[in-house]
Amino acid sequence: MSRAGQSFDFDAEIDRRKTPALKVHPHVVGPWQEGLFAAGVADMDFCAPAVVREALARRLAHGVFGYEAVPDGLIPALCNWLAEEHGWQVPASHVLRAPNILNALAMAVNLFSEKGDGVIVQPPVFFDFFDVIRENGRRVVSNPLLLEGGRYHMDFAGLARLAAEPRTRLLFLCNPHNPVGRVWSRSELETLGAICAEHGVLVVSDEIHGDLAYAAHPYTPFAALGEAFAQNAISCLSPAKSFNIASCCTAFTVIADEARRAAFAAENSRLTVNKNNAFANVAMEAAYREGGPWLAAVRAYIEENAALVAARIAELAGVDLITPEGTFLLWLDFRQTGLADEALRSFLREKARWAVIRGEAFGEGGRGFARINIACPRARLERALAQLAHAMATL
């Protein structure tokens, strides 16, 4: 695929088993079998952008890897990216570093709620949200999404009721939403933000998939809605998904409220998670400064993969695709098969040779569903879909 005079090869078959990649690791997929479609872990099977790899090679050639400060160009590169790509003007002073997004979520929970307080989630949603809440002694307050006409919506009536409870302190927003693929509209985010502000519920927004919204569904950063929304938000960002550098990057929080930002900075210091990784810094700055053409190309490739899945699934009885608006994760509905949780997992693994994330892991409303990752070469996806069709024919 070519974009802006550059050529990118997303069709190359790369053996992930040559590194200890989680996606193909026995701890995740169990014993390997021929033709296994390893589609559980949320990373891409594509090489990172050449500009990132070249920047890492230059840093490696320097040969000295002592302690480093944050490079002068890193935060400006992020802020410029957010402004140019998403129209979000973020002052550099509002940006803090974090080891990863889950770390930032956990810090927000501990700083801005007490043990036993409630944190709202909207399942089916990223399963680690539940762990972060429970492992830090807080309560999961579930406001399930509504599936209507094959599309998910937020339950605003339920949200208002739960947000009004005295010990509900935070809401974890997934924007865009993993696993259902919704890219929340501006009006939806404004309604959510107004409800949370009215009841003093802090919005902590995981926006790691923001760069991967499809062309017809532009991503709106929650904190870009306006100053009032920004003041009641902690936005969690990372180039991990966008540029496939999850194992060699860190994350950022954007916090407009001065007191909350100071609390976060102090907690970073207290936990000594404010150190710098030279290679993460280099990879992220290169991605944000020069990775735009690669990202545009990979987004287009992923959208084409999604269209392929939609066409093949339409030919099968017993399975439906929830039409995605963003991310490289698809949400498949197998409820018509009548297979219960373990039976569905066994069917997909043994009959279709698919290693995926089971729907029930994502909480209420996930039973009978499965999440798959389509950020892989198209030929591999074609084979996987053929395997599924063959397996479905046996039901």
mmCIF file of C-alpha atoms in Angstrom:
data_model
loop_
_atom_site.group_PDB
_atom_site.id
_atom_site.type_symbol
_atom_site.label_atom_id
_atom_site.label_comp_id
_atom_site.label_asym_id
_atom_site.label_seq_id
_atom_site.Cartn_x
_atom_site.Cartn_y
_atom_site.Cartn_z
ATOM 1 C CA MET A 1 0.000 0.000 0.000
ATOM 2 C CA SER A 2 1.268 3.470 -0.877
ATOM 3 C CA ARG A 3 0.434 6.716 0.908
ATOM 4 C CA ALA A 4 1.861 10.210 0.364
ATOM 5 C CA GLY A 5 4.694 8.872 -1.748
ATOM 6 C CA GLN A 6 5.616 6.169 0.749
ATOM 7 C CA SER A 7 5.120 2.426 0.408
ATOM 8 C CA PHE A 8 3.997 0.197 3.260
ATOM 9 C CA ASP A 9 3.747 -3.587 3.252
ATOM 10 C CA PHE A 10 0.989 -4.845 5.516
ATOM 11 C CA ASP A 11 0.651 -8.136 3.650
ATOM 12 C CA ALA A 12 3.946 -9.586 4.890
ATOM 13 C CA GLU A 13 3.495 -12.681 7.061
ATOM 14 C CA ILE A 14 5.674 -12.224 10.158
ATOM 15 C CA ASP A 15 6.137 -15.091 12.625
ATOM 16 C CA ARG A 16 5.367 -13.552 16.011
ATOM 17 C CA ARG A 17 6.603 -16.720 17.740
ATOM 18 C CA LYS A 18 10.195 -15.603 17.106
ATOM 19 C CA THR A 19 9.764 -13.199 20.029
ATOM 20 C CA PRO A 20 7.936 -13.804 23.323
ATOM 21 C CA ALA A 21 4.838 -12.078 21.924
ATOM 22 C CA LEU A 22 1.819 -12.421 24.196
ATOM 23 C CA LYS A 23 -0.526 -12.891 21.263
ATOM 24 C CA VAL A 24 1.027 -16.261 20.411
ATOM 25 C CA HIS A 25 2.469 -17.204 23.800
ATOM 26 C CA PRO A 26 1.379 -20.554 25.316
ATOM 27 C CA HIS A 27 0.232 -18.685 28.442
ATOM 28 C CA VAL A 28 -2.367 -16.953 26.261
ATOM 29 C CA VAL A 29 -3.235 -19.352 23.433
ATOM 30 C CA GLY A 30 -2.273 -22.717 24.924
ATOM 31 C CA PRO A 31 -0.628 -25.349 22.732
ATOM 32 C CA TRP A 32 0.046 -24.137 19.221
ATOM 33 C CA GLN A 33 -1.784 -25.809 16.372
ATOM 34 C CA GLU A 34 -1.467 -25.502 12.606
ATOM 35 C CA GLY A 35 -3.533 -22.665 11.193
ATOM 36 C CA LEU A 36 -4.245 -21.089 14.573
ATOM 37 C CA PHE A 37 -5.734 -17.606 14.210
ATOM 38 C CA ALA A 38 -4.219 -15.852 17.227
ATOM 39 C CA ALA A 39 -6.542 -12.861 17.481
ATOM 40 C CA GLY A 40 -6.866 -12.211 21.194
ATOM 41 C CA VAL A 41 -4.214 -9.718 22.304
ATOM 42 C CA ALA A 42 -4.771 -6.177 21.011
ATOM 43 C CA ASP A 43 -1.664 -5.400 18.991
ATOM 44 C CA MET A 44 -0.908 -5.439 15.262
ATOM 45 C CA ASP A 45 0.944 -8.075 13.261
ATOM 46 C CA PHE A 46 2.622 -5.319 11.228
ATOM 47 C CA CYS A 47 6.120 -3.863 11.544
ATOM 48 C CA ALA A 48 6.182 -0.540 13.332
ATOM 49 C CA PRO A 49 6.678 2.480 11.044
ATOM 50 C CA ALA A 50 10.106 2.655 9.424
ATOM 51 C CA VAL A 51 10.585 6.163 10.860
ATOM 52 C CA VAL A 52 10.235 4.696 14.360
ATOM 53 C CA ARG A 53 12.597 1.806 13.675
ATOM 54 C CA GLU A 54 15.176 4.143 12.141
ATOM 55 C CA ALA A 55 14.988 6.505 15.110
ATOM 56 C CA LEU A 56 15.512 3.569 17.486
ATOM 57 C CA ALA A 57 18.474 2.380 15.429
ATOM 58 C CA ARG A 58 20.089 5.815 15.633
ATOM 59 C CA ARG A 59 19.595 5.911 19.388
ATOM 60 C CA LEU A 60 21.026 2.408 19.732
ATOM 61 C CA ALA A 61 24.088 3.382 17.683
ATOM 62 C CA HIS A 62 24.904 6.103 20.202
ATOM 63 C CA GLY A 63 25.726 3.324 22.638
ATOM 64 C CA VAL A 64 25.315 5.156 25.959
ATOM 65 C CA PHE A 65 22.112 4.411 27.866
ATOM 66 C CA GLY A 66 22.480 6.300 31.112
ATOM 67 C CA TYR A 67 19.757 8.267 32.885
ATOM 68 C CA GLU A 68 17.917 10.733 30.669
ATOM 69 C CA ALA A 69 15.495 13.620 30.997
ATOM 70 C CA VAL A 70 12.376 13.899 28.863
ATOM 71 C CA PRO A 71 13.552 15.009 25.407
ATOM 72 C CA ASP A 72 12.715 18.640 24.706
ATOM 73 C CA GLY A 73 10.780 17.680 21.599
ATOM 74 C CA LEU A 74 8.564 14.894 22.957
ATOM 75 C CA ILE A 75 5.707 16.778 24.641
ATOM 76 C CA PRO A 76 5.564 19.402 21.855
ATOM 77 C CA ALA A 77 5.376 16.550 19.335
ATOM 78 C CA LEU A 78 2.394 15.082 21.199
ATOM 79 C CA CYS A 79 0.633 18.446 21.500
ATOM 80 C CA ASN A 80 1.193 19.214 17.830
ATOM 81 C CA TRP A 81 -0.185 15.773 16.907
ATOM 82 C CA LEU A 82 -3.328 16.305 18.957
ATOM 83 C CA ALA A 83 -3.857 19.738 17.409
ATOM 84 C CA GLU A 84 -3.279 18.699 13.794
ATOM 85 C CA GLU A 85 -4.941 15.277 13.877
ATOM 86 C CA HIS A 86 -7.835 15.952 16.231
ATOM 87 C CA GLY A 87 -8.219 19.714 16.591
ATOM 88 C CA TRP A 88 -7.457 19.480 20.305
ATOM 89 C CA GLN A 89 -5.348 22.340 21.633
ATOM 90 C CA VAL A 90 -3.500 21.010 24.678
ATOM 91 C CA PRO A 91 -1.062 23.220 26.608
ATOM 92 C CA ALA A 92 2.183 21.350 27.235
ATOM 93 C CA SER A 93 1.869 22.186 30.933
ATOM 94 C CA HIS A 94 -1.268 19.985 31.130
ATOM 95 C CA VAL A 95 0.614 16.844 30.047
ATOM 96 C CA LEU A 96 2.135 14.369 32.497
ATOM 97 C CA ARG A 97 3.921 11.116 31.772
ATOM 98 C CA ALA A 98 2.679 7.697 32.937
ATOM 99 C CA PRO A 99 4.155 4.199 32.587
ATOM 100 C CA ASN A 100 0.965 3.008 30.876
ATOM 101 C CA ILE A 101 -2.730 3.816 30.700
ATOM 102 C CA LEU A 102 -3.798 1.232 33.273
ATOM 103 C CA ASN A 103 -1.323 2.753 35.715
ATOM 104 C CA ALA A 104 -2.938 6.145 35.118
ATOM 105 C CA LEU A 105 -6.412 4.694 35.720
ATOM 106 C CA ALA A 106 -5.263 3.120 38.986
ATOM 107 C CA MET A 107 -3.668 6.368 40.135
ATOM 108 C CA ALA A 108 -6.856 8.285 39.372
ATOM 109 C CA VAL A 109 -8.899 5.798 41.400
ATOM 110 C CA ASN A 110 -6.608 6.068 44.401
ATOM 111 C CA LEU A 111 -6.248 9.837 44.283
ATOM 112 C CA PHE A 112 -9.854 10.833 43.709
ATOM 113 C CA SER A 113 -11.922 8.229 45.535
ATOM 114 C CA GLU A 114 -11.912 6.323 48.796
ATOM 115 C CA LYS A 115 -12.017 2.600 49.499
ATOM 116 C CA GLY A 116 -15.540 1.348 48.901
ATOM 117 C CA ASP A 117 -16.456 4.186 46.528
ATOM 118 C CA GLY A 118 -18.054 3.383 43.176
ATOM 119 C CA VAL A 119 -16.551 3.689 39.706
ATOM 120 C CA ILE A 120 -18.948 3.562 36.760
ATOM 121 C CA VAL A 121 -18.139 1.391 33.745
ATOM 122 C CA GLN A 122 -20.210 0.736 30.619
ATOM 123 C CA PRO A 123 -19.936 -2.955 29.734
ATOM 124 C CA PRO A 124 -19.220 -4.786 27.627
ATOM 125 C CA VAL A 125 -15.953 -2.941 28.108
ATOM 126 C CA PHE A 126 -12.192 -3.524 28.356
ATOM 127 C CA PHE A 127 -11.818 -6.216 31.013
ATOM 128 C CA ASP A 128 -8.867 -4.602 32.811
ATOM 129 C CA PHE A 129 -11.180 -1.788 33.937
ATOM 130 C CA PHE A 130 -12.794 -4.238 36.353
ATOM 131 C CA ASP A 131 -9.447 -5.378 37.754
ATOM 132 C CA VAL A 132 -8.191 -1.838 38.295
ATOM 133 C CA ILE A 133 -11.336 -0.967 40.257
ATOM 134 C CA ARG A 134 -11.561 -4.125 42.367
ATOM 135 C CA GLU A 135 -7.857 -4.529 43.076
ATOM 136 C CA ASN A 136 -7.801 -1.000 44.468
ATOM 137 C CA GLY A 137 -10.691 -1.640 46.834
ATOM 138 C CA ARG A 138 -13.393 0.230 44.909
ATOM 139 C CA ARG A 139 -16.786 -0.966 43.663
ATOM 140 C CA VAL A 140 -17.658 -1.617 40.044
ATOM 141 C CA VAL A 141 -20.838 0.300 39.227
ATOM 142 C CA SER A 142 -22.176 -1.185 36.020
ATOM 143 C CA ASN A 143 -24.191 0.842 33.508
ATOM 144 C CA PRO A 144 -24.404 -1.568 30.552
ATOM 145 C CA LEU A 145 -24.532 -0.303 26.995
ATOM 146 C CA LEU A 146 -27.785 -0.830 25.111
ATOM 147 C CA LEU A 147 -27.692 -2.933 21.940
ATOM 148 C CA GLU A 148 -30.450 -1.716 19.640
ATOM 149 C CA GLY A 149 -30.710 -2.572 15.953
ATOM 150 C CA GLY A 150 -27.202 -3.970 15.877
ATOM 151 C CA ARG A 151 -25.624 -0.804 17.324
ATOM 152 C CA TYR A 152 -24.601 0.047 20.865
ATOM 153 C CA HIS A 153 -25.740 3.172 22.698
ATOM 154 C CA MET A 154 -25.115 4.598 26.152
ATOM 155 C CA ASP A 155 -27.904 4.271 28.726
ATOM 156 C CA PHE A 156 -28.095 7.887 29.835
ATOM 157 C CA ALA A 157 -31.072 7.338 32.123
ATOM 158 C CA GLY A 158 -29.175 4.612 33.936
ATOM 159 C CA LEU A 159 -26.060 6.781 34.012
ATOM 160 C CA ALA A 160 -27.906 9.673 35.635
ATOM 161 C CA ARG A 161 -29.371 7.373 38.280
ATOM 162 C CA LEU A 162 -26.023 5.797 39.150
ATOM 163 C CA ALA A 163 -24.072 9.064 39.044
ATOM 164 C CA ALA A 164 -26.484 10.519 41.613
ATOM 165 C CA GLU A 165 -25.506 7.913 44.197
ATOM 166 C CA PRO A 166 -23.478 9.681 46.920
ATOM 167 C CA ARG A 167 -20.424 7.402 46.797
ATOM 168 C CA THR A 168 -20.082 7.209 43.022
ATOM 169 C CA ARG A 169 -16.891 9.172 42.385
ATOM 170 C CA LEU A 170 -15.525 8.338 38.939
ATOM 171 C CA LEU A 171 -16.510 7.054 35.515
ATOM 172 C CA PHE A 172 -14.137 5.101 33.297
ATOM 173 C CA LEU A 173 -14.888 6.125 29.717
ATOM 174 C CA CYS A 174 -13.598 4.049 26.797
ATOM 175 C CA ASN A 175 -13.400 6.414 23.804
ATOM 176 C CA PRO A 176 -13.403 4.805 21.227
ATOM 177 C CA HIS A 177 -15.010 1.830 22.911
ATOM 178 C CA ASN A 178 -13.275 -1.527 23.249
ATOM 179 C CA PRO A 179 -14.670 -4.089 22.366
ATOM 180 C CA VAL A 180 -17.844 -2.922 20.586
ATOM 181 C CA GLY A 181 -16.100 -0.541 18.186
ATOM 182 C CA ARG A 182 -18.225 2.551 18.835
ATOM 183 C CA VAL A 183 -16.600 5.922 18.231
ATOM 184 C CA TRP A 184 -18.719 8.083 20.495
ATOM 185 C CA SER A 185 -20.223 11.145 18.845
ATOM 186 C CA ARG A 186 -19.771 14.649 20.152
ATOM 187 C CA SER A 187 -23.399 14.807 21.316
ATOM 188 C CA GLU A 188 -23.109 11.503 23.181
ATOM 189 C CA LEU A 189 -19.970 12.663 24.956
ATOM 190 C CA GLU A 190 -21.557 16.008 25.826
ATOM 191 C CA THR A 191 -24.555 14.266 27.387
ATOM 192 C CA LEU A 192 -22.310 11.941 29.397
ATOM 193 C CA GLY A 193 -20.113 14.859 30.452
ATOM 194 C CA ALA A 194 -23.071 16.956 31.576
ATOM 195 C CA ILE A 195 -24.469 14.133 33.707
ATOM 196 C CA CYS A 196 -21.099 13.500 35.347
ATOM 197 C CA ALA A 197 -20.470 17.191 36.004
ATOM 198 C CA GLU A 198 -23.909 17.646 37.551
ATOM 199 C CA HIS A 199 -23.239 14.887 40.062
ATOM 200 C CA GLY A 200 -19.546 15.495 40.727
ATOM 201 C CA VAL A 201 -18.368 12.336 38.954
ATOM 202 C CA LEU A 202 -14.873 12.621 37.487
ATOM 203 C CA VAL A 203 -14.486 11.308 33.917
ATOM 204 C CA VAL A 204 -11.312 9.265 33.447
ATOM 205 C CA SER A 205 -11.103 8.602 29.730
ATOM 206 C CA ASP A 206 -9.050 5.834 28.113
ATOM 207 C CA GLU A 207 -8.476 7.160 24.581
ATOM 208 C CA ILE A 208 -5.756 4.765 23.430
ATOM 209 C CA HIS A 209 -7.712 3.856 20.266
ATOM 210 C CA GLY A 210 -8.451 7.472 19.298
ATOM 211 C CA ASP A 211 -6.087 7.534 16.316
ATOM 212 C CA LEU A 212 -7.790 4.432 14.891
ATOM 213 C CA ALA A 213 -11.265 5.828 14.237
ATOM 214 C CA TYR A 214 -12.582 5.079 10.748
ATOM 215 C CA ALA A 215 -12.911 7.805 8.137
ATOM 216 C CA ALA A 216 -16.689 8.127 8.480
ATOM 217 C CA HIS A 217 -16.585 8.335 12.285
ATOM 218 C CA PRO A 218 -14.182 11.029 13.498
ATOM 219 C CA TYR A 219 -12.861 10.693 17.026
ATOM 220 C CA THR A 220 -13.702 13.444 19.505
ATOM 221 C CA PRO A 221 -11.383 13.673 22.523
ATOM 222 C CA PHE A 222 -13.607 14.050 25.579
ATOM 223 C CA ALA A 223 -11.596 16.944 26.988
ATOM 224 C CA ALA A 224 -11.761 18.767 23.638
ATOM 225 C CA LEU A 225 -15.513 19.359 24.102
ATOM 226 C CA GLY A 226 -14.832 22.569 26.017
ATOM 227 C CA GLU A 227 -13.175 23.965 29.103
ATOM 228 C CA ALA A 228 -15.890 22.798 31.508
ATOM 229 C CA PHE A 229 -15.515 19.214 30.254
ATOM 230 C CA ALA A 230 -11.724 19.400 30.359
ATOM 231 C CA GLN A 231 -11.786 20.567 33.975
ATOM 232 C CA ASN A 232 -13.714 17.423 34.955
ATOM 233 C CA ALA A 233 -11.544 14.983 33.019
ATOM 234 C CA ILE A 234 -8.357 12.996 33.107
ATOM 235 C CA SER A 235 -7.488 11.905 29.580
ATOM 236 C CA CYS A 236 -5.214 8.906 29.144
ATOM 237 C CA LEU A 237 -3.301 8.673 25.856
ATOM 238 C CA SER A 238 -0.608 6.506 24.294
ATOM 239 C CA PRO A 239 0.748 5.768 20.807
ATOM 240 C CA ALA A 240 0.926 2.068 21.731
ATOM 241 C CA LYS A 241 -2.001 0.945 19.544
ATOM 242 C CA SER A 242 -1.712 3.545 16.803
ATOM 243 C CA PHE A 243 1.871 2.751 15.844
ATOM 244 C CA ASN A 244 2.167 -0.814 17.179
ATOM 245 C CA ILE A 245 4.823 0.058 19.753
ATOM 246 C CA ALA A 246 3.125 -1.249 22.898
ATOM 247 C CA SER A 247 6.281 -2.918 24.212
ATOM 248 C CA CYS A 248 8.504 0.150 23.738
ATOM 249 C CA CYS A 249 6.434 3.163 24.701
ATOM 250 C CA THR A 250 4.803 4.743 27.720
ATOM 251 C CA ALA A 251 1.691 6.899 28.139
ATOM 252 C CA PHE A 252 0.478 10.410 28.891
ATOM 253 C CA THR A 253 -2.243 11.991 30.959
ATOM 254 C CA VAL A 254 -3.792 15.328 30.057
ATOM 255 C CA ILE A 255 -5.186 17.066 33.145
ATOM 256 C CA ALA A 256 -6.551 20.598 32.853
ATOM 257 C CA ASP A 257 -7.522 21.008 36.524
ATOM 258 C CA GLU A 258 -4.479 22.393 38.309
ATOM 259 C CA ALA A 259 -5.126 20.750 41.677
ATOM 260 C CA ARG A 260 -5.689 17.303 40.173
ATOM 261 C CA ARG A 261 -2.617 17.696 37.991
ATOM 262 C CA ALA A 262 -0.504 18.604 41.012
ATOM 263 C CA ALA A 263 -1.857 15.573 42.864
ATOM 264 C CA PHE A 264 -0.983 13.332 39.927
ATOM 265 C CA ALA A 265 2.535 14.776 39.690
ATOM 266 C CA ALA A 266 3.075 14.246 43.413
ATOM 267 C CA GLU A 267 1.837 10.656 43.164
ATOM 268 C CA ASN A 268 4.158 10.028 40.211
ATOM 269 C CA SER A 269 7.003 11.177 42.410
ATOM 270 C CA ARG A 270 5.860 9.214 45.477
ATOM 271 C CA LEU A 271 5.651 5.989 43.482
ATOM 272 C CA THR A 272 8.854 6.844 41.549
ATOM 273 C CA VAL A 273 7.168 6.128 38.224
ATOM 274 C CA ASN A 274 8.512 9.365 36.750
ATOM 275 C CA LYS A 275 11.704 7.927 35.258
ATOM 276 C CA ASN A 276 12.440 7.893 31.528
ATOM 277 C CA ASN A 277 13.120 5.110 29.065
ATOM 278 C CA ALA A 278 15.365 6.327 26.264
ATOM 279 C CA PHE A 279 13.926 4.005 23.655
ATOM 280 C CA ALA A 280 10.306 4.771 24.560
ATOM 281 C CA ASN A 281 11.020 8.489 24.266
ATOM 282 C CA VAL A 282 12.639 8.102 20.857
ATOM 283 C CA ALA A 283 9.930 5.794 19.512
ATOM 284 C CA MET A 284 7.081 8.065 20.607
ATOM 285 C CA GLU A 285 8.586 11.295 19.333
ATOM 286 C CA ALA A 286 9.372 9.745 15.943
ATOM 287 C CA ALA A 287 5.847 8.327 15.706
ATOM 288 C CA TYR A 288 4.175 11.636 16.472
ATOM 289 C CA ARG A 289 6.475 13.700 14.256
ATOM 290 C CA GLU A 290 6.777 11.459 11.199
ATOM 291 C CA GLY A 291 4.351 8.561 11.536
ATOM 292 C CA GLY A 292 1.273 10.192 10.024
ATOM 293 C CA PRO A 293 1.515 8.648 6.528
ATOM 294 C CA TRP A 294 2.024 5.162 7.973
ATOM 295 C CA LEU A 295 -0.940 5.574 10.311
ATOM 296 C CA ALA A 296 -3.201 6.752 7.489
ATOM 297 C CA ALA A 297 -2.189 3.715 5.457
ATOM 298 C CA VAL A 298 -2.684 1.219 8.273
ATOM 299 C CA ARG A 299 -6.098 2.695 9.093
ATOM 300 C CA ALA A 300 -7.166 2.212 5.495
ATOM 301 C CA TYR A 301 -5.885 -1.374 5.507
ATOM 302 C CA ILE A 302 -7.745 -2.152 8.728
ATOM 303 C CA GLU A 303 -10.962 -0.690 7.329
ATOM 304 C CA GLU A 304 -10.564 -2.923 4.264
ATOM 305 C CA ASN A 305 -10.065 -5.915 6.562
ATOM 306 C CA ALA A 306 -13.230 -4.958 8.429
ATOM 307 C CA ALA A 307 -15.130 -4.802 5.138
ATOM 308 C CA LEU A 308 -13.833 -8.271 4.255
ATOM 309 C CA VAL A 309 -15.045 -9.672 7.589
ATOM 310 C CA ALA A 310 -18.438 -8.024 7.116
ATOM 311 C CA ALA A 311 -18.832 -9.602 3.681
ATOM 312 C CA ARG A 312 -17.854 -13.086 4.856
ATOM 313 C CA ILE A 313 -19.928 -12.964 8.044
ATOM 314 C CA ALA A 314 -22.984 -11.902 6.026
ATOM 315 C CA GLU A 315 -22.761 -15.271 4.255
ATOM 316 C CA LEU A 316 -22.899 -17.250 7.508
ATOM 317 C CA ALA A 317 -25.953 -18.245 9.509
ATOM 318 C CA GLY A 318 -25.625 -18.039 13.272
ATOM 319 C CA VAL A 319 -23.105 -15.198 13.602
ATOM 320 C CA ASP A 320 -23.424 -11.430 13.230
ATOM 321 C CA LEU A 321 -20.892 -8.636 13.154
ATOM 322 C CA ILE A 322 -21.445 -5.489 15.186
ATOM 323 C CA THR A 323 -20.482 -2.913 12.564
ATOM 324 C CA PRO A 324 -17.307 -1.177 13.777
ATOM 325 C CA GLU A 325 -16.662 2.559 13.659
ATOM 326 C CA GLY A 326 -13.046 2.368 14.786
ATOM 327 C CA THR A 327 -10.226 0.260 16.299
ATOM 328 C CA PHE A 328 -8.822 -2.982 14.870
ATOM 329 C CA LEU A 329 -11.024 -5.016 17.222
ATOM 330 C CA LEU A 330 -14.293 -6.542 16.027
ATOM 331 C CA TRP A 331 -17.210 -7.741 18.168
ATOM 332 C CA LEU A 332 -18.905 -10.880 16.853
ATOM 333 C CA ASP A 333 -22.312 -12.092 18.034
ATOM 334 C CA PHE A 334 -22.576 -15.899 18.238
ATOM 335 C CA ARG A 335 -25.713 -16.005 20.386
ATOM 336 C CA GLN A 336 -27.787 -17.553 17.625
ATOM 337 C CA THR A 337 -25.632 -20.678 17.808
ATOM 338 C CA GLY A 338 -27.018 -21.411 21.264
ATOM 339 C CA LEU A 339 -23.534 -22.296 22.511
ATOM 340 C CA ALA A 340 -22.874 -21.467 26.158
ATOM 341 C CA ASP A 341 -19.638 -19.809 27.265
ATOM 342 C CA GLU A 342 -17.298 -22.791 27.483
ATOM 343 C CA ALA A 343 -18.929 -24.540 24.541
ATOM 344 C CA LEU A 344 -18.436 -21.444 22.374
ATOM 345 C CA ARG A 345 -14.815 -21.112 23.434
ATOM 346 C CA SER A 346 -14.204 -24.783 22.639
ATOM 347 C CA PHE A 347 -16.003 -24.513 19.299
ATOM 348 C CA LEU A 348 -13.964 -21.508 18.193
ATOM 349 C CA ARG A 349 -10.679 -23.003 19.354
ATOM 350 C CA GLU A 350 -11.105 -26.621 18.282
ATOM 351 C CA LYS A 351 -13.344 -26.286 15.213
ATOM 352 C CA ALA A 352 -12.440 -22.884 13.768
ATOM 353 C CA ARG A 353 -8.897 -22.787 15.251
ATOM 354 C CA TRP A 354 -9.499 -19.288 16.570
ATOM 355 C CA ALA A 355 -7.820 -18.077 19.770
ATOM 356 C CA VAL A 356 -9.877 -15.024 20.742
ATOM 357 C CA ILE A 357 -11.125 -13.155 23.806
ATOM 358 C CA ARG A 358 -14.421 -14.542 25.043
ATOM 359 C CA GLY A 359 -17.239 -12.054 25.369
ATOM 360 C CA GLU A 360 -18.017 -12.736 29.013
ATOM 361 C CA ALA A 361 -14.588 -11.331 29.941
ATOM 362 C CA PHE A 362 -15.953 -7.882 29.067
ATOM 363 C CA GLY A 363 -18.740 -8.010 31.636
ATOM 364 C CA GLU A 364 -22.514 -7.751 31.380
ATOM 365 C CA GLY A 365 -23.864 -8.240 27.887
ATOM 366 C CA GLY A 366 -20.756 -10.058 26.676
ATOM 367 C CA ARG A 367 -21.997 -13.628 26.852
ATOM 368 C CA GLY A 368 -22.311 -15.230 23.455
ATOM 369 C CA PHE A 369 -19.920 -12.745 21.862
ATOM 370 C CA ALA A 370 -16.221 -12.873 20.983
ATOM 371 C CA ARG A 371 -13.679 -10.145 20.258
ATOM 372 C CA ILE A 372 -11.243 -10.610 17.397
ATOM 373 C CA ASN A 373 -8.245 -8.605 16.232
ATOM 374 C CA ILE A 374 -8.087 -7.912 12.479
ATOM 375 C CA ALA A 375 -4.764 -6.020 12.400
ATOM 376 C CA CYS A 376 -3.115 -8.812 10.465
ATOM 377 C CA PRO A 377 -2.197 -9.617 6.841
ATOM 378 C CA ARG A 378 -5.275 -10.029 4.684
ATOM 379 C CA ALA A 379 -4.311 -13.512 3.531
ATOM 380 C CA ARG A 380 -4.211 -14.686 7.140
ATOM 381 C CA LEU A 381 -7.610 -13.134 7.772
ATOM 382 C CA GLU A 382 -9.007 -14.840 4.668
ATOM 383 C CA ARG A 383 -7.790 -18.210 5.941
ATOM 384 C CA ALA A 384 -9.296 -17.579 9.370
ATOM 385 C CA LEU A 385 -12.655 -16.666 7.896
ATOM 386 C CA ALA A 386 -12.620 -19.800 5.735
ATOM 387 C CA GLN A 387 -11.903 -21.855 8.861
ATOM 388 C CA LEU A 388 -14.849 -20.223 10.637
ATOM 389 C CA ALA A 389 -17.170 -20.885 7.691
ATOM 390 C CA HIS A 390 -16.135 -24.549 7.670
ATOM 391 C CA ALA A 391 -16.710 -24.806 11.425
ATOM 392 C CA MET A 392 -20.096 -23.072 11.285
ATOM 393 C CA ALA A 393 -21.216 -25.540 8.642
ATOM 394 C CA THR A 394 -20.793 -28.345 11.214
ATOM 395 C CA LEU A 395 -23.300 -26.840 13.668
#
